[in-house]
Each structure stands twice: as structure tokens, then as C-alpha cells.
Amino acid sequence: MAWFRNWRRARILKKYPLPEAAWREACARLPLLHGLSTAEMVRLRVLTTLFMRRKSFSPVKGVSLDLKRRLTIAIQACLPILELDIDYYNGWTEIIVYPESFVVMRDLPDASGIVELRHDVLSGEAWSNGPVILSWCDVRHDSYRIRPGHNVVIHEFAHKLDMLNGRANGMPPLHPNMPIEAWTQALTRAYNTLTRQLEHHRRPWINAYAATNPAEFFAVLSESFFTDPVHLKHHEPDVYEQFVRFYHQNPLLRTGAWP
Ligand SMILES: [Zn+2]
């Protein structure tokens, strides 16, 4: 029913266009968009328009979430799916936004297997079939200048892509022309390199949080792919290649236009 889907999308785009001034202002503040072609910006605007209609923002604890802030989140959420499709974010609707980092309590087994209640302070979280949760303070910190290797919006939405084929495990649904073995080999090798570096107390080039598990590894490497492609390609060329094939993008080509 592609015709019906296209008709519905065309209707949304016509009926609920993004206000021109707000769109321009939001884009102008996001250096990650520098280097995108005119055609890519048009595509990003279409995706963002659909995203804004499909998703609901729930501000909590008094955070103010005006259109500019919602667009800051939506536009960056749509960057990873620029060459995929808005349907990659199907199956959930809510984006909960806290003013600052938030605390979650969860039961987790410690090294000896004893379950203990842990308090984690988070800047973002993505639930399977549920909401994406973000701290506005962290979003703002990562959005208005490029922080190589850090972007909480891209991180949480990478988890959403990973969750499309079940529990987050570091492997989103690959395209038919992508052999699973090539993905697994590239990411496993890079993951092992990172854990070895940490075991030997060597400072890794990437955020050490990536070593938490394969799901976090994929999310953190996705942050690097979009915000620090030079180093990702230099240190893990095979992973970079796999990400180019999955995201259908080559952010390295944009870096010349970055501030
Ligand atoms: Zn994560």
C-alpha cells in the first residue's frame, strides 16, 4: 500500500508544514547539519515534519519545551534516518524530556550475581516499544556545538534502530545486501580491542561507556559516526564502512563544512 502511505505523508506535509522561521533558526544552530546538500536538507525537513506529527513530547519537572527545543531534538533524531525512512521509528510515540540528568533505580546483579538496587544518573534512555527519555541540559550541551563522540539524541535514537529487530544487541536490522558476518566481525573486533585497552588501563579513543555491552557499543559508535567520523574511520575503518552501508550516509564528507 505504498500509494496510500505516500498520499498520507503528502497530506501531512501539506497540512502541517513546519513554520519556516522556526525551521531555519533551529537548523542554523545545529553545526552537525553543516555540509548537508540542499536535497538532503529538503529530505531532513520532510522527515522532521512527519516526526513532529507522529511523536509527542512530554516535558516533565517544569522543563520548558518550546518549538525551537522540540525541533532541536526532532531534527537530530531524524539525521540518522536521513537515508532510511520515518517508519524506522515506528512502534512508539513518546519523547519524555527532563530539565537535567535524571535518576533511575533498577535491580541489577553485581559481579557475584547478587541482585542489588542501583541508582543510575542518566542523560537519556530508550525503552523497547516505549518512550525515549532525554535530559534537555545534555541535549543542549551536545547540540549547539560539535562534541566529537558525544550526542545524546543520536545515542538514544540509535538504540531505537537497534531495537527494531528485538532487544537491543548492537545489530539493527541490516539491509539485504549487508552480510551479517561482515557486521558481526567488524563490530566484535572493535569491541574486543576496546575491552583489551580498558583491561590494560589504556585510554581508548572512544567513550569507555561503549564497553558496557554490545548495545551501548553500537549507540556510542553511532555517536562517533555522526560527530567524529574522522576518528571512527581512522581507528575502526571496518566499522565505519559497515555504518556507511547501514545508515547510507558518509558523514566524513561533511566535516570540511563543520565549524
Ligand atoms: Zn545507551
Short mmCIF file of N, CA, C and O and ligand atoms in Angstrom, two decimals, residues 124-126 155-156 159 209 215-216 219-220, ligand 1:
data_model
loop_
_atom_site.label_atom_id
_atom_site.label_comp_id
_atom_site.label_asym_id
_atom_site.label_seq_id
_atom_site.Cartn_x
_atom_site.Cartn_y
_atom_site.Cartn_z
N GLY A 124 19.99 10.14 29.12
CA GLY A 124 18.99 9.68 28.17
C GLY A 124 18.76 8.19 28.34
O GLY A 124 19.57 7.49 28.95
N GLU A 125 17.62 7.76 27.84
CA GLU A 125 17.30 6.34 27.91
C GLU A 125 16.30 6.03 26.80
O GLU A 125 15.48 6.89 26.45
N ALA A 126 16.36 4.83 26.25
CA ALA A 126 15.37 4.43 25.23
C ALA A 126 14.76 3.11 25.67
O ALA A 126 15.49 2.16 25.96
N HIS A 155 22.54 9.03 20.21
CA HIS A 155 22.74 7.81 21.01
C HIS A 155 21.41 7.10 21.27
O HIS A 155 21.27 5.91 20.99
N GLU A 156 20.43 7.83 21.78
CA GLU A 156 19.17 7.18 22.15
C GLU A 156 18.40 6.71 20.92
O GLU A 156 17.76 5.66 20.95
N HIS A 159 19.70 3.50 19.65
CA HIS A 159 19.11 2.37 20.39
C HIS A 159 17.76 1.99 19.78
O HIS A 159 17.42 0.81 19.66
N TYR A 209 32.33 4.18 27.95
CA TYR A 209 30.98 3.66 28.22
C TYR A 209 30.55 2.65 27.13
O TYR A 209 29.72 1.77 27.37
N ALA A 215 25.06 -3.35 22.86
CA ALA A 215 24.04 -2.35 22.52
C ALA A 215 24.60 -0.94 22.73
O ALA A 215 24.44 -0.06 21.88
N GLU A 216 25.28 -0.74 23.88
CA GLU A 216 25.87 0.59 24.13
C GLU A 216 27.01 0.85 23.14
O GLU A 216 27.23 1.99 22.73
N ALA A 219 25.47 2.18 20.04
CA ALA A 219 24.94 3.54 20.23
C ALA A 219 26.08 4.56 20.31
O ALA A 219 26.02 5.63 19.70
N VAL A 220 27.14 4.23 21.06
CA VAL A 220 28.27 5.15 21.21
C VAL A 220 29.01 5.30 19.88
O VAL A 220 29.40 6.41 19.48
ZN ZN B 1 22.68 3.84 25.78
#
